[in-house]
């Protein structure tokens, strides 16, 4: 069994980034050696720190499917870097995304701000992260979070312009995210499940937990899905998904209780 999870609004509380209520399930999954695979809009630098705080050891997916980070046991031909892990890029290049954004903004006179346009202080204020964490959030490789300050019609127009340059747009909890074409959390899940089968020579069952629009592809890519109520009280509608009453980490635990609580699935 592989557990794929979103962070903000799912495993982590949307406002204070806490995971208290999920801790008992994290312990149980760790005891059973079931990998908990983070699949998030966050950057490699952010997740490298968070996974240690969460005491998780497993591959992870960053920037909405833009890259997969592998521990040595999950590598085939990839070489690990100084950190001892390997990075597989599945998305667009960050410098190219910034170039396209700057060109589109000046040519079309659109108003939006990306992390690359903001001071560190502005990122701190908009995210509620402390300075070090905000620094890690700005260390991007394949996607750019933006704040849209123009009309909804212009957003549709913007999305079409992006498509013409081979980029796309998705929605996180707070920001829109500009990233590569056909790059999404679900595609990265499929990539990792295939890698699991190639290495461990057995097909794998999967469960996904998420609360945002950018999680839908991940929920659909897994055998079991948990749609966690978001902080506005809304729940994603995904066929077959269990919809939680609670939000954040309490909803996360509720979802695992539902799918893994009473049967033997968590024992396999
Ligand atoms: C951004 O992502 C979140 C999560 O979905 C969002 O759009 O609300 C990312 O930039 C991430 O790197 C950052 O940590 C987070 C902080 O709230 O915002
Ligand atoms: Mg979320
Ligand atoms: Mg997210």
Coordinates of C-alpha atoms and ligand atoms in Angstrom, one line a residue:
X1 CA 0.0 0.0 0.0
X2 CA 1.2 3.5 -0.8
X3 CA -0.4 6.6 0.8
X4 CA -0.2 9.8 -1.2
X5 CA -1.0 13.0 0.6
X6 CA -1.4 16.7 0.1
X7 CA 0.0 18.9 2.9
X8 CA -1.8 22.3 3.4
X9 CA -5.4 21.8 4.4
X10 CA -4.9 18.0 4.5
X11 CA -2.1 16.5 6.6
X12 CA -1.3 20.0 7.8
X13 CA -3.8 22.6 9.2
X14 CA -4.4 25.3 6.6
X15 CA -3.7 28.1 9.0
X16 CA -1.1 27.0 11.5
X17 CA 0.5 24.1 9.6
X18 CA 0.0 21.8 12.6
X19 CA -0.6 18.0 12.3
X20 CA -1.5 16.8 15.8
X21 CA -4.6 14.9 15.0
X22 CA -2.9 12.9 12.2
X23 CA 0.0 11.9 14.4
X24 CA -1.5 8.5 15.7
X25 CA -2.1 7.4 12.1
X26 CA 1.4 8.5 11.0
X27 CA 2.8 6.3 13.8
X28 CA 0.7 3.4 12.8
X29 CA 1.7 3.7 9.1
X30 CA 5.4 4.0 10.1
X31 CA 5.1 0.9 12.3
X32 CA 3.7 -1.1 9.3
X33 CA 6.3 0.4 6.9
X34 CA 3.6 1.8 4.7
X35 CA 5.2 4.7 2.8
X36 CA 3.5 8.1 3.2
X37 CA 4.3 10.0 0.0
X38 CA 3.9 13.7 0.2
X39 CA 2.4 15.2 -3.0
X40 CA 2.3 19.0 -2.7
X41 CA 2.6 22.4 -4.2
X42 CA 5.5 23.0 -1.9
X43 CA 9.1 23.0 -3.0
X44 CA 11.8 20.4 -2.5
X45 CA 13.5 22.6 0.1
X46 CA 10.2 22.9 2.1
X47 CA 9.4 19.2 2.0
X48 CA 13.0 18.1 2.8
X49 CA 12.6 20.0 6.1
X50 CA 9.0 19.0 6.7
X51 CA 9.4 15.3 6.1
X52 CA 12.1 15.2 8.9
X53 CA 9.7 17.1 11.3
X54 CA 7.0 14.5 10.4
X55 CA 9.5 11.7 10.7
X56 CA 8.7 10.3 7.2
X57 CA 11.0 8.4 5.0
X58 CA 9.7 7.9 1.5
X59 CA 9.8 9.5 -2.0
X60 CA 8.0 12.8 -2.3
X61 CA 6.4 14.8 -5.1
X62 CA 6.9 18.6 -5.2
X63 CA 5.5 21.6 -7.0
X64 CA 2.3 19.9 -8.2
X65 CA 4.0 17.1 -9.9
X66 CA 6.9 19.1 -11.3
X67 CA 9.5 16.8 -9.7
X68 CA 9.8 13.5 -7.8
X69 CA 12.5 13.2 -5.2
X70 CA 13.7 9.6 -4.7
X71 CA 15.7 7.9 -1.9
X72 CA 18.4 5.5 -3.2
X73 CA 16.2 2.4 -2.8
X74 CA 13.7 3.9 -5.4
X75 CA 16.4 4.8 -8.0
X76 CA 17.0 2.9 -11.2
X77 CA 19.4 4.9 -13.3
X78 CA 19.1 8.2 -11.3
X79 CA 22.2 9.4 -9.5
X80 CA 21.7 10.8 -6.0
X81 CA 23.1 14.3 -5.3
X82 CA 24.8 15.7 -2.2
X83 CA 21.7 15.2 -0.1
X84 CA 21.7 11.4 -0.8
X85 CA 18.4 11.7 -2.8
X86 CA 17.8 11.9 -6.5
X87 CA 15.6 14.4 -8.3
X88 CA 13.5 13.5 -11.4
X89 CA 12.1 16.5 -13.3
X90 CA 8.7 15.9 -14.8
X91 CA 7.9 19.6 -15.4
X92 CA 8.9 22.9 -16.9
X93 CA 12.0 24.9 -16.1
X94 CA 11.4 27.7 -13.5
X95 CA 13.5 30.3 -15.4
X96 CA 11.4 29.7 -18.5
X97 CA 8.2 30.1 -16.5
X98 CA 9.4 33.4 -15.1
X99 CA 10.4 34.6 -18.6
X100 CA 7.0 33.7 -20.0
X101 CA 5.2 35.4 -17.1
X102 CA 7.1 38.6 -17.6
X103 CA 6.5 38.7 -21.3
X104 CA 2.8 37.9 -21.0
X105 CA 2.3 40.5 -18.3
X106 CA 3.9 43.3 -20.2
X107 CA 2.4 42.5 -23.6
X108 CA -1.1 42.0 -22.3
X109 CA -1.0 44.5 -19.4
X110 CA -2.3 41.9 -16.9
X111 CA -2.0 42.3 -13.2
X112 CA -0.7 39.5 -11.1
X113 CA 2.2 38.8 -8.8
X114 CA 4.3 35.7 -8.5
X115 CA 6.6 34.7 -5.7
X116 CA 9.5 35.8 -7.9
X117 CA 8.0 39.3 -8.0
X118 CA 7.6 39.5 -4.2
X119 CA 10.0 40.4 -1.4
X120 CA 10.6 37.8 1.2
X121 CA 8.5 39.9 3.6
X122 CA 5.5 39.8 1.2
X123 CA 5.7 36.0 0.9
X124 CA 5.8 35.8 4.7
X125 CA 2.7 37.9 4.9
X126 CA 0.7 36.1 2.2
X127 CA 1.6 32.6 3.5
X128 CA 1.9 33.0 7.2
X129 CA 5.2 31.1 7.0
X130 CA 8.2 32.4 9.0
X131 CA 11.2 33.9 7.1
X132 CA 13.2 30.7 6.8
X133 CA 10.2 28.7 5.6
X134 CA 9.3 31.4 3.2
X135 CA 12.8 31.4 1.8
X136 CA 12.4 27.6 1.1
X137 CA 9.0 28.3 -0.5
X138 CA 10.7 30.7 -2.9
X139 CA 13.3 28.2 -3.9
X140 CA 11.4 26.9 -6.9
X141 CA 12.3 24.5 -9.7
X142 CA 9.2 24.0 -11.9
X143 CA 6.2 26.1 -10.8
X144 CA 5.3 29.6 -9.8
X145 CA 2.6 30.5 -7.3
X146 CA 0.8 33.7 -8.3
X147 CA -1.7 36.0 -6.8
X148 CA -4.3 37.1 -9.4
X149 CA -5.1 40.7 -9.2
X150 CA -7.1 41.0 -12.5
X151 CA -10.6 40.1 -13.5
X152 CA -11.9 36.5 -13.8
X153 CA -12.3 37.0 -17.6
X154 CA -8.7 38.0 -17.9
X155 CA -7.7 34.9 -15.9
X156 CA -9.4 32.8 -18.6
X157 CA -7.5 34.8 -21.3
X158 CA -4.3 34.3 -19.3
X159 CA -4.8 30.5 -19.1
X160 CA -5.2 30.4 -22.9
X161 CA -2.1 32.4 -23.4
X162 CA -0.2 30.0 -21.1
X163 CA -1.5 27.0 -23.1
X164 CA 0.0 28.6 -26.2
X165 CA 3.4 28.6 -24.6
X166 CA 3.2 25.0 -23.3
X167 CA 2.4 26.0 -19.7
X168 CA -0.7 25.5 -17.6
X169 CA -2.5 26.8 -14.5
X170 CA -3.8 25.0 -11.5
X171 CA -5.3 26.1 -8.2
X172 CA -3.9 25.5 -4.7
X173 CA -5.4 26.6 -1.4
X174 CA -4.2 30.2 -1.5
X175 CA -2.6 30.7 -4.9
X176 CA -2.8 29.9 -8.6
X177 CA 0.2 27.9 -9.8
X178 CA 1.8 28.2 -13.2
X179 CA 3.5 25.0 -14.3
X180 CA 4.3 22.7 -17.2
X181 CA 1.7 21.3 -19.6
X182 CA 0.1 18.1 -18.4
X183 CA 2.1 18.3 -15.2
X184 CA -0.1 17.5 -12.2
X185 CA -0.2 15.5 -9.0
X186 CA -2.0 12.5 -10.7
X187 CA 0.6 12.1 -13.4
X188 CA 3.4 12.0 -10.8
X189 CA 1.4 9.4 -8.8
X190 CA 1.2 7.2 -11.8
X191 CA 5.0 7.7 -12.4
X192 CA 5.8 6.6 -8.9
X193 CA 3.4 3.6 -8.9
X194 CA 5.1 2.4 -12.1
X195 CA 8.5 2.9 -10.5
X196 CA 7.3 0.9 -7.5
X197 CA 6.2 -2.0 -9.8
X198 CA 9.5 -1.9 -11.7
X199 CA 11.6 -2.1 -8.5
X200 CA 9.5 -4.2 -6.2
X201 CA 8.0 -6.4 -9.0
X202 CA 4.5 -6.3 -7.7
X203 CA 1.5 -4.1 -8.5
X204 CA 0.7 -1.7 -5.7
X205 CA -2.5 -0.4 -4.2
X206 CA -2.8 3.2 -3.4
X207 CA -4.8 5.7 -1.4
X208 CA -4.8 9.5 -1.8
X209 CA -5.9 12.3 0.5
X210 CA -6.4 15.9 -0.6
X211 CA -8.6 19.0 -0.2
X212 CA -8.0 21.2 -3.2
X213 CA -8.7 21.4 -7.0
X214 CA -5.1 20.5 -7.7
X215 CA -5.6 17.2 -5.8
X216 CA -8.4 15.9 -8.0
X217 CA -6.0 14.2 -10.5
X218 CA -4.2 12.5 -7.6
X219 CA -7.5 11.3 -6.0
X220 CA -8.5 9.9 -9.4
X221 CA -5.2 8.2 -9.9
X222 CA -5.5 6.1 -6.7
X223 CA -7.6 3.1 -5.8
X224 CA -9.1 4.8 -2.8
X225 CA -9.6 8.5 -2.2
X226 CA -10.3 10.8 0.6
X227 CA -11.7 14.3 -0.2
X228 CA -11.0 16.4 2.9
X229 CA -13.3 19.2 3.8
X230 CA -11.4 22.5 3.1
X231 CA -11.3 25.4 5.5
X232 CA -14.3 27.0 3.8
X233 CA -16.3 23.9 4.5
X234 CA -16.4 22.7 0.9
X235 CA -15.5 19.1 -0.2
X236 CA -14.3 18.1 -3.6
X237 CA -16.7 15.9 -5.5
X238 CA -14.7 12.9 -6.9
X239 CA -16.5 9.7 -7.8
X240 CA -16.0 7.1 -5.2
X241 CA -14.1 9.3 -2.8
X242 CA -14.9 9.3 0.9
X243 CA -15.9 12.9 1.9
X244 CA -14.8 13.9 5.4
X245 CA -16.8 15.8 8.0
X246 CA -13.6 17.3 9.6
X247 CA -11.1 19.5 7.8
X248 CA -7.3 19.4 7.9
X249 CA -5.4 16.7 9.9
X250 CA -8.6 15.7 11.7
X251 CA -10.2 15.0 8.3
X252 CA -7.1 13.2 7.2
X253 CA -7.3 10.8 10.2
X254 CA -11.1 10.4 9.6
X255 CA -10.4 9.4 6.0
X256 CA -7.9 6.7 7.0
X257 CA -10.2 5.5 9.7
X258 CA -12.8 5.1 7.0
X259 CA -10.7 3.1 4.5
X260 CA -8.1 1.4 6.7
X261 CA -9.6 1.5 10.2
X262 CA -11.6 -1.7 10.4
X263 CA -10.1 -4.1 8.0
X264 CA -6.8 -5.6 7.3
X265 CA -5.7 -3.3 4.5
X266 CA -3.4 -1.4 6.7
X267 CA -1.7 -4.7 7.6
X268 CA -0.7 -5.5 4.1
Ligands
LIG1 C1 1.8 27.5 -1.9 O1 1.0 26.4 -2.0 C2 -0.2 26.4 -1.3 C3 -0.6 24.9 -1.2 O2 -1.6 24.5 -2.0 C4 -1.3 27.2 -1.9 O3 -1.4 27.4 -3.1 O4 -2.1 27.7 -1.1 C5 3.2 27.1 -2.3 O5 3.9 28.2 -2.8 C6 4.1 26.5 -1.2 O6 5.4 26.5 -1.6 C7 3.9 27.3 0.1 O7 4.5 26.6 1.1 C8 2.5 27.6 0.4 C9 2.4 28.4 1.7 O8 1.1 28.6 2.0 O9 1.8 28.2 -0.7
LIG2 MG1 -4.4 21.5 0.1
LIG3 MG1 -1.5 21.6 -1.8

